[in-house]
């Protein structure tokens, strides 16, 4: 038992000694790194490098480093290696600091900071460009076997407010390790470059790296200050509209179908919006979808125009721009009569109204009888004979007088007619 107890005490002592070596001593002194430098390695890209302090006490601990970006935008992070790459704009200058740190569960030991700085590039104020904007677009690449899609780049800017009239600007872009200078410019009335077009680039359609763009310039009268800017591809990628949009109507059922845009992203990576516009009453219906088909119930007595647009879904990359709307497709009946048909309808209605008014006037004023009097019926000898026979058989004297007078009159006329 005594031997076992001694062994346990020895093991316990060894464990305490090992933990003392592994755990940081609160009294340990951390020294800052040495030879801290900042080097420009590309457009809007720098490399930070340093070395551990050679006088740092060596113990069985893992030293780390804390990097702090001071300008142009504050940031900080930790690393275990002695170098770090930063993608950042440089036309405002760049400065950073680094220090040695040692972390434990209950405390953080840190050395003092060491700093380095890149000064802003020279140039007269107000000579650099302003309002730099860039967009990318994907097209099918039928000339390369390595890549099925090709990305173009288009950038525009405004001339600096204090730039001399002889200023000329030049644009460069960097994506990954590729850097290219623009060859196709658009100019203002003074011949200064104000836009650039790259029909083919090294930008990847589905890439996630930053796009760095630099515009510098030259003038005989002043030093032109350069300007650089970073672009996230998802924020500037102009998606193409959907292809082969079709729309069919069966009664009140409208069926719409389309194909995905020209893009390196697969079919499941797109969101869509369908716009249905009733041209008769102006009603607008917009639906957001994740499929390439849509069915809606509409007014079959109206004409509709249908359009579809697309955007890359957040499942495949960060949300970005919507495409332009596809060309409108018109379906349904148009209740609006053409102008010529409306003119004929108005003329016919006017004529009918005038005729109705004239007929009423003629009826009220008896103009019809005056203009077209009735024609007398022809005389009949048979009727005279019939009336004379009745006269001979009549019993009433009053009736006889009246009839006789009538018959006599008629008889005379009949005789006269017979004589002649």
Coordinates of C-alpha atoms in Angstrom, one line a residue:
X1 CA 0.0 0.0 0.0
X2 CA 2.8 2.3 0.8
X3 CA 4.4 1.7 -2.6
X4 CA 1.1 2.4 -4.4
X5 CA 0.7 5.7 -2.4
X6 CA 4.2 6.8 -3.4
X7 CA 3.5 6.1 -7.1
X8 CA 0.3 8.1 -7.0
X9 CA 2.1 11.0 -5.4
X10 CA 4.7 10.9 -8.2
X11 CA 2.1 10.8 -10.9
X12 CA 0.2 13.7 -9.4
X13 CA 3.3 15.8 -9.2
X14 CA 4.2 15.1 -12.8
X15 CA 0.7 16.1 -13.8
X16 CA 1.0 19.4 -12.0
X17 CA 4.3 20.1 -13.6
X18 CA 3.0 19.4 -17.1
X19 CA -0.1 21.6 -16.6
X20 CA 2.2 24.4 -15.3
X21 CA 4.1 24.1 -18.6
X22 CA 1.0 24.0 -20.8
X23 CA -1.0 26.7 -19.1
X24 CA 0.1 30.3 -19.7
X25 CA 1.8 32.0 -16.8
X26 CA 0.0 35.2 -16.0
X27 CA 3.4 36.9 -15.4
X28 CA 4.7 35.9 -18.8
X29 CA 5.9 38.9 -20.9
X30 CA 4.7 39.0 -24.6
X31 CA 6.8 40.9 -27.0
X32 CA 5.4 42.5 -30.2
X33 CA 6.2 41.1 -33.7
X34 CA 9.1 42.6 -35.7
X35 CA 9.7 43.6 -39.3
X36 CA 6.1 44.4 -40.0
X37 CA 5.6 45.5 -43.6
X38 CA 2.7 46.3 -46.0
X39 CA 3.3 45.5 -49.7
X40 CA 1.0 46.2 -52.6
X41 CA 0.6 42.9 -54.6
X42 CA -2.1 43.9 -57.1
X43 CA -5.0 46.3 -57.7
X44 CA -6.7 46.9 -54.4
X45 CA -4.7 44.2 -52.7
X46 CA -1.9 44.3 -50.1
X47 CA 0.2 41.7 -48.3
X48 CA 0.9 42.2 -44.5
X49 CA 4.0 40.4 -43.2
X50 CA 5.8 40.2 -39.9
X51 CA 8.1 37.9 -37.9
X52 CA 7.9 36.7 -34.3
X53 CA 10.1 38.6 -31.9
X54 CA 13.3 36.7 -31.5
X55 CA 13.6 37.7 -27.8
X56 CA 10.2 36.1 -27.0
X57 CA 10.4 33.6 -24.3
X58 CA 9.8 30.1 -25.7
X59 CA 7.4 28.0 -23.8
X60 CA 5.0 25.2 -24.6
X61 CA 2.2 27.6 -25.6
X62 CA 0.7 28.6 -29.0
X63 CA 1.2 32.3 -29.7
X64 CA -1.3 34.0 -32.0
X65 CA -1.5 37.4 -33.7
X66 CA -4.2 40.0 -33.7
X67 CA -4.3 42.2 -36.9
X68 CA -6.2 45.5 -36.9
X69 CA -6.9 47.5 -40.0
X70 CA -7.0 51.2 -39.2
X71 CA -7.8 52.7 -42.6
X72 CA -9.5 53.1 -44.9
X73 CA -12.1 50.9 -43.0
X74 CA -11.6 49.6 -39.6
X75 CA -11.5 45.8 -39.1
X76 CA -9.7 43.3 -36.9
X77 CA -9.1 39.5 -36.9
X78 CA -6.8 36.9 -35.5
X79 CA -4.4 34.5 -37.2
X80 CA -1.7 32.0 -36.2
X81 CA 0.5 32.7 -39.3
X82 CA 2.9 35.6 -39.8
X83 CA 1.3 37.1 -43.0
X84 CA -2.1 38.1 -44.2
X85 CA -3.7 39.3 -47.5
X86 CA -6.2 42.1 -47.6
X87 CA -8.4 43.2 -50.4
X88 CA -9.2 46.9 -49.9
X89 CA -9.3 50.2 -51.7
X90 CA -6.0 52.1 -51.7
X91 CA -6.6 55.6 -53.1
X92 CA -7.3 56.8 -49.6
X93 CA -4.2 55.2 -48.1
X94 CA -3.9 52.1 -45.9
X95 CA -2.6 51.5 -42.4
X96 CA -2.7 48.4 -40.1
X97 CA -1.3 47.2 -36.8
X98 CA -0.4 43.8 -35.4
X99 CA 0.4 42.4 -31.9
X100 CA 1.2 39.1 -30.2
X101 CA -1.6 37.5 -28.1
X102 CA -1.9 34.5 -25.8
X103 CA -5.4 33.3 -25.0
X104 CA -6.5 31.1 -22.1
X105 CA -9.9 30.2 -20.7
X106 CA -9.9 33.1 -18.2
X107 CA -7.6 35.8 -19.7
X108 CA -6.0 37.3 -22.7
X109 CA -2.4 38.4 -22.7
X110 CA -1.3 40.8 -25.4
X111 CA 1.8 42.6 -26.4
X112 CA 2.0 46.2 -27.6
X113 CA 1.0 47.1 -31.1
X114 CA 3.3 47.6 -34.1
X115 CA 2.0 49.6 -37.1
X116 CA 2.8 50.2 -40.7
X117 CA 1.2 52.6 -43.3
X118 CA 0.8 53.2 -47.0
X119 CA 0.3 56.8 -47.9
X120 CA -2.5 57.8 -50.4
X121 CA -1.2 58.1 -53.9
X122 CA -0.3 61.6 -55.1
X123 CA -2.7 63.7 -57.2
X124 CA -4.5 67.1 -57.2
X125 CA -7.8 67.2 -55.4
X126 CA -10.9 67.0 -57.6
X127 CA -9.1 65.4 -60.5
X128 CA -10.1 61.8 -59.9
X129 CA -13.2 60.3 -61.5
X130 CA -16.5 60.2 -59.6
X131 CA -19.7 57.9 -59.8
X132 CA -17.9 54.8 -61.0
X133 CA -20.4 52.1 -61.8
X134 CA -19.9 48.7 -63.4
X135 CA -22.1 45.8 -64.5
X136 CA -21.4 42.3 -65.8
X137 CA -23.4 40.2 -68.1
X138 CA -23.1 36.5 -69.1
X139 CA -23.4 35.2 -72.7
X140 CA -22.9 31.8 -74.3
X141 CA -19.3 31.2 -75.5
X142 CA -19.3 29.3 -78.7
X143 CA -15.6 29.8 -79.4
X144 CA -14.1 28.2 -76.3
X145 CA -14.1 24.6 -75.3
X146 CA -13.0 25.3 -71.8
X147 CA -15.8 27.6 -70.8
X148 CA -19.4 27.5 -71.9
X149 CA -20.2 31.0 -70.8
X150 CA -18.4 34.3 -71.2
X151 CA -18.7 37.4 -68.9
X152 CA -18.5 40.9 -70.3
X153 CA -17.8 44.0 -68.2
X154 CA -19.1 47.6 -68.7
X155 CA -18.0 50.5 -66.6
X156 CA -19.0 54.2 -66.7
X157 CA -17.8 57.3 -64.7
X158 CA -17.9 61.0 -64.6
X159 CA -14.9 63.4 -65.1
X160 CA -13.5 65.0 -62.0
X161 CA -14.9 68.4 -61.3
X162 CA -11.4 70.0 -61.3
X163 CA -9.8 67.8 -64.0
X164 CA -8.1 69.8 -66.8
X165 CA -9.7 69.6 -70.3
X166 CA -6.7 67.5 -71.6
X167 CA -7.2 64.8 -68.9
X168 CA -7.3 61.3 -70.1
X169 CA -8.4 58.4 -68.0
X170 CA -7.5 54.7 -68.2
X171 CA -9.3 51.8 -66.6
X172 CA -7.9 48.4 -65.3
X173 CA -9.7 45.6 -63.6
X174 CA -8.4 42.6 -61.5
X175 CA -10.3 39.4 -60.8
X176 CA -8.3 36.8 -58.8
X177 CA -4.8 36.9 -60.3
X178 CA -5.8 38.3 -63.6
X179 CA -5.4 42.0 -64.4
X180 CA -6.5 43.6 -67.7
X181 CA -6.4 47.1 -69.2
X182 CA -9.4 48.4 -71.1
X183 CA -9.1 48.7 -74.9
X184 CA -12.5 50.0 -75.9
X185 CA -13.5 53.4 -74.5
X186 CA -16.4 55.8 -75.0
X187 CA -15.5 59.5 -75.0
X188 CA -17.2 62.8 -74.1
X189 CA -17.3 65.9 -76.3
X190 CA -13.7 66.8 -75.3
X191 CA -12.4 63.4 -76.2
X192 CA -12.0 62.2 -72.6
X193 CA -12.7 58.6 -71.7
X194 CA -15.9 58.2 -69.7
X195 CA -16.8 54.5 -70.2
X196 CA -15.1 51.2 -70.9
X197 CA -16.3 47.9 -72.5
X198 CA -14.7 44.5 -72.1
X199 CA -16.6 42.0 -74.4
X200 CA -14.6 39.1 -72.9
X201 CA -13.1 38.9 -69.4
X202 CA -11.5 36.5 -67.0
X203 CA -14.3 36.9 -64.6
X204 CA -16.1 33.7 -63.6
X205 CA -19.8 33.6 -64.0
X206 CA -20.4 31.9 -60.6
X207 CA -17.3 33.4 -59.0
X208 CA -17.4 34.8 -55.4
X209 CA -14.1 36.9 -55.5
X210 CA -14.2 40.7 -55.4
X211 CA -13.8 42.6 -58.6
X212 CA -11.3 45.4 -58.3
X213 CA -11.4 48.3 -60.7
X214 CA -8.8 51.1 -60.9
X215 CA -9.1 54.3 -63.0
X216 CA -6.0 56.6 -63.2
X217 CA -5.3 59.4 -65.5
X218 CA -2.8 61.8 -67.0
X219 CA -2.6 65.5 -67.9
X220 CA 0.0 68.1 -68.9
X221 CA -1.4 70.6 -66.4
X222 CA -2.0 68.6 -63.2
X223 CA -1.3 65.3 -61.5
X224 CA -4.5 63.1 -61.8
X225 CA -5.4 61.3 -58.6
X226 CA -6.3 57.6 -59.1
X227 CA -9.5 56.0 -57.9
X228 CA -10.2 52.4 -57.1
X229 CA -13.3 50.5 -56.1
X230 CA -14.4 47.0 -55.1
X231 CA -17.5 45.3 -56.5
X232 CA -19.2 42.2 -55.3
X233 CA -20.2 40.2 -58.4
X234 CA -23.7 39.4 -57.1
X235 CA -24.4 43.1 -56.8
X236 CA -23.5 44.1 -60.3
X237 CA -24.3 41.0 -62.4
X238 CA -27.1 41.9 -64.8
X239 CA -29.0 38.6 -65.3
X240 CA -30.5 37.9 -68.7
X241 CA -34.3 37.7 -69.1
X242 CA -35.9 34.3 -69.3
X243 CA -36.0 32.6 -72.7
X244 CA -38.9 31.3 -74.9
X245 CA -41.8 32.8 -72.9
X246 CA -45.2 31.4 -74.1
X247 CA -48.7 32.1 -73.0
X248 CA -52.0 30.3 -73.9
X249 CA -55.6 30.9 -72.9
X250 CA -58.3 28.2 -72.6
X251 CA -61.5 29.9 -71.5
X252 CA -60.5 31.9 -68.4
X253 CA -57.3 29.8 -67.7
X254 CA -54.0 31.5 -68.7
X255 CA -51.0 29.1 -68.9
X256 CA -47.5 30.7 -69.0
X257 CA -44.2 28.8 -69.5
X258 CA -40.5 29.9 -70.0
X259 CA -36.9 28.7 -69.9
X260 CA -34.1 29.7 -67.6
X261 CA -31.9 32.7 -68.7
X262 CA -28.5 32.3 -70.4
X263 CA -26.4 31.7 -67.3
X264 CA -23.8 29.4 -65.8
X265 CA -26.2 28.7 -62.9
X266 CA -28.4 25.6 -63.2
X267 CA -32.2 25.8 -63.5
X268 CA -32.9 25.3 -59.7
X269 CA -30.9 28.5 -58.9
X270 CA -33.4 31.0 -60.2
X271 CA -36.4 32.9 -58.8
X272 CA -38.9 34.4 -61.2
X273 CA -41.5 37.1 -61.3
X274 CA -44.5 37.0 -63.6
X275 CA -46.4 40.2 -64.5
X276 CA -49.9 40.0 -66.0
X277 CA -51.4 43.3 -67.1
X278 CA -55.1 43.7 -68.1
X279 CA -55.0 46.4 -70.9
X280 CA -58.7 47.1 -70.5
X281 CA -59.0 48.0 -66.8
X282 CA -55.3 48.5 -66.0
X283 CA -55.2 45.7 -63.3
X284 CA -51.7 44.5 -62.7
X285 CA -50.9 41.1 -61.2
X286 CA -47.3 40.2 -60.1
X287 CA -46.4 36.7 -58.8
X288 CA -43.1 35.4 -57.4
X289 CA -42.2 31.8 -58.3
X290 CA -39.4 29.3 -58.1
X291 CA -40.6 27.2 -61.0
X292 CA -40.7 28.0 -64.8
X293 CA -44.5 27.7 -65.2
X294 CA -47.6 29.6 -63.9
X295 CA -51.4 29.2 -64.3
X296 CA -53.8 32.1 -63.5
X297 CA -57.6 32.7 -63.9
X298 CA -58.2 35.9 -65.8
X299 CA -61.0 37.9 -67.5
X300 CA -61.4 36.2 -70.9
X301 CA -63.1 39.3 -72.3
X302 CA -60.0 41.5 -71.9
X303 CA -56.6 41.6 -73.6
X304 CA -53.6 40.9 -71.4
X305 CA -49.8 41.4 -71.8
X306 CA -47.5 38.9 -70.0
X307 CA -43.9 39.4 -69.0
X308 CA -41.4 37.4 -66.9
X309 CA -38.0 38.3 -65.2
X310 CA -35.4 36.3 -63.3
X311 CA -32.9 36.6 -60.5
X312 CA -30.4 34.2 -59.0
X313 CA -31.8 32.6 -55.9
X314 CA -30.2 33.1 -52.5
X315 CA -29.7 29.3 -52.3
X316 CA -26.9 29.6 -54.9
X317 CA -25.4 33.0 -54.0
X318 CA -26.2 36.2 -52.3
X319 CA -29.3 38.0 -53.6
X320 CA -28.5 40.3 -56.5
X321 CA -30.2 42.2 -59.4
X322 CA -33.3 41.2 -61.2
X323 CA -33.1 40.9 -65.0
X324 CA -35.0 43.1 -67.3
X325 CA -38.6 42.1 -68.1
X326 CA -39.0 39.8 -71.1
X327 CA -40.7 41.2 -74.2
X328 CA -44.5 41.4 -73.7
X329 CA -46.7 38.7 -75.1
X330 CA -50.3 39.7 -75.8
X331 CA -53.1 37.2 -75.3
X332 CA -56.9 37.4 -75.1
X333 CA -59.6 39.5 -76.8
X334 CA -59.4 43.2 -77.3
X335 CA -62.7 44.9 -76.5
X336 CA -61.5 48.3 -77.7
X337 CA -62.9 48.9 -81.3
X338 CA -60.6 50.4 -83.8
X339 CA -61.1 54.1 -84.6
X340 CA -62.6 53.4 -88.0
X341 CA -65.2 51.0 -86.5
X342 CA -66.1 53.5 -83.8
X343 CA -66.5 56.3 -86.5
X344 CA -68.9 54.1 -88.6
X345 CA -71.0 53.3 -85.5
X346 CA -71.3 56.9 -84.5
X347 CA -72.3 57.9 -88.1
X348 CA -75.0 55.2 -88.2
X349 CA -76.4 56.1 -84.8
X350 CA -76.5 59.8 -85.8
X351 CA -78.4 59.0 -89.0
X352 CA -81.0 56.9 -87.1
X353 CA -81.5 59.6 -84.6
X354 CA -82.1 62.2 -87.3
X355 CA -84.6 60.0 -89.1
X356 CA -86.5 59.4 -85.8
X357 CA -86.7 63.1 -85.1
X358 CA -88.0 63.8 -88.6
X359 CA -90.6 61.1 -88.3
X360 CA -91.9 62.6 -85.1
X361 CA -92.0 66.1 -86.5
X362 CA -94.0 64.8 -89.5
X363 CA -96.5 63.0 -87.3
X364 CA -97.1 65.9 -85.0
X365 CA -97.5 68.5 -87.8
X366 CA -99.4 66.2 -90.3
X367 CA -96.8 66.9 -92.9
X368 CA -97.0 63.4 -94.2
X369 CA -100.7 63.8 -95.2
X370 CA -100.0 67.2 -96.7
X371 CA -97.0 66.0 -98.7
X372 CA -98.7 62.7 -99.7
X373 CA -102.5 63.1 -99.8
X374 CA -104.6 59.8 -100.1
X375 CA -105.8 58.8 -103.6
X376 CA -109.7 58.5 -104.0
X377 CA -111.1 55.0 -104.6
X378 CA -112.6 54.4 -108.2
X379 CA -116.4 54.5 -108.6
X380 CA -118.3 51.2 -108.9
X381 CA -121.7 50.8 -111.0
X382 CA -122.4 47.5 -109.2
X383 CA -122.4 49.4 -105.9
X384 CA -124.9 51.9 -107.3
X385 CA -127.2 49.2 -108.5
X386 CA -127.2 47.5 -105.1
X387 CA -128.1 50.8 -103.4
X388 CA -131.0 51.5 -105.8
X389 CA -132.5 48.1 -105.2
X390 CA -132.5 48.6 -101.5
X391 CA -134.2 52.0 -101.9
X392 CA -137.2 50.4 -103.6
X393 CA -137.7 48.0 -100.7
X394 CA -137.1 50.5 -97.9
X395 CA -140.2 51.1 -95.5
X396 CA -139.0 54.2 -93.6
X397 CA -140.0 57.5 -95.2
X398 CA -137.1 59.2 -93.4
X399 CA -134.7 56.7 -94.7
X400 CA -136.3 56.8 -98.1
X401 CA -135.7 60.6 -98.4
X402 CA -132.2 60.3 -97.3
X403 CA -131.5 57.3 -99.6
X404 CA -133.5 58.8 -102.5
X405 CA -131.5 62.0 -102.3
X406 CA -128.3 60.0 -102.3
X407 CA -129.4 57.6 -105.0
X408 CA -130.8 60.4 -107.1
X409 CA -127.6 62.1 -107.0
X410 CA -125.7 59.1 -107.7
X411 CA -128.1 58.0 -110.4
X412 CA -127.7 61.3 -112.2
X413 CA -123.9 60.9 -112.1
X414 CA -124.3 57.3 -113.3
X415 CA -126.5 58.4 -116.2
X416 CA -124.2 61.1 -117.1
X417 CA -121.4 58.6 -117.0
X418 CA -123.3 56.2 -119.1
X419 CA -124.2 58.8 -121.7
X420 CA -120.7 59.9 -122.1

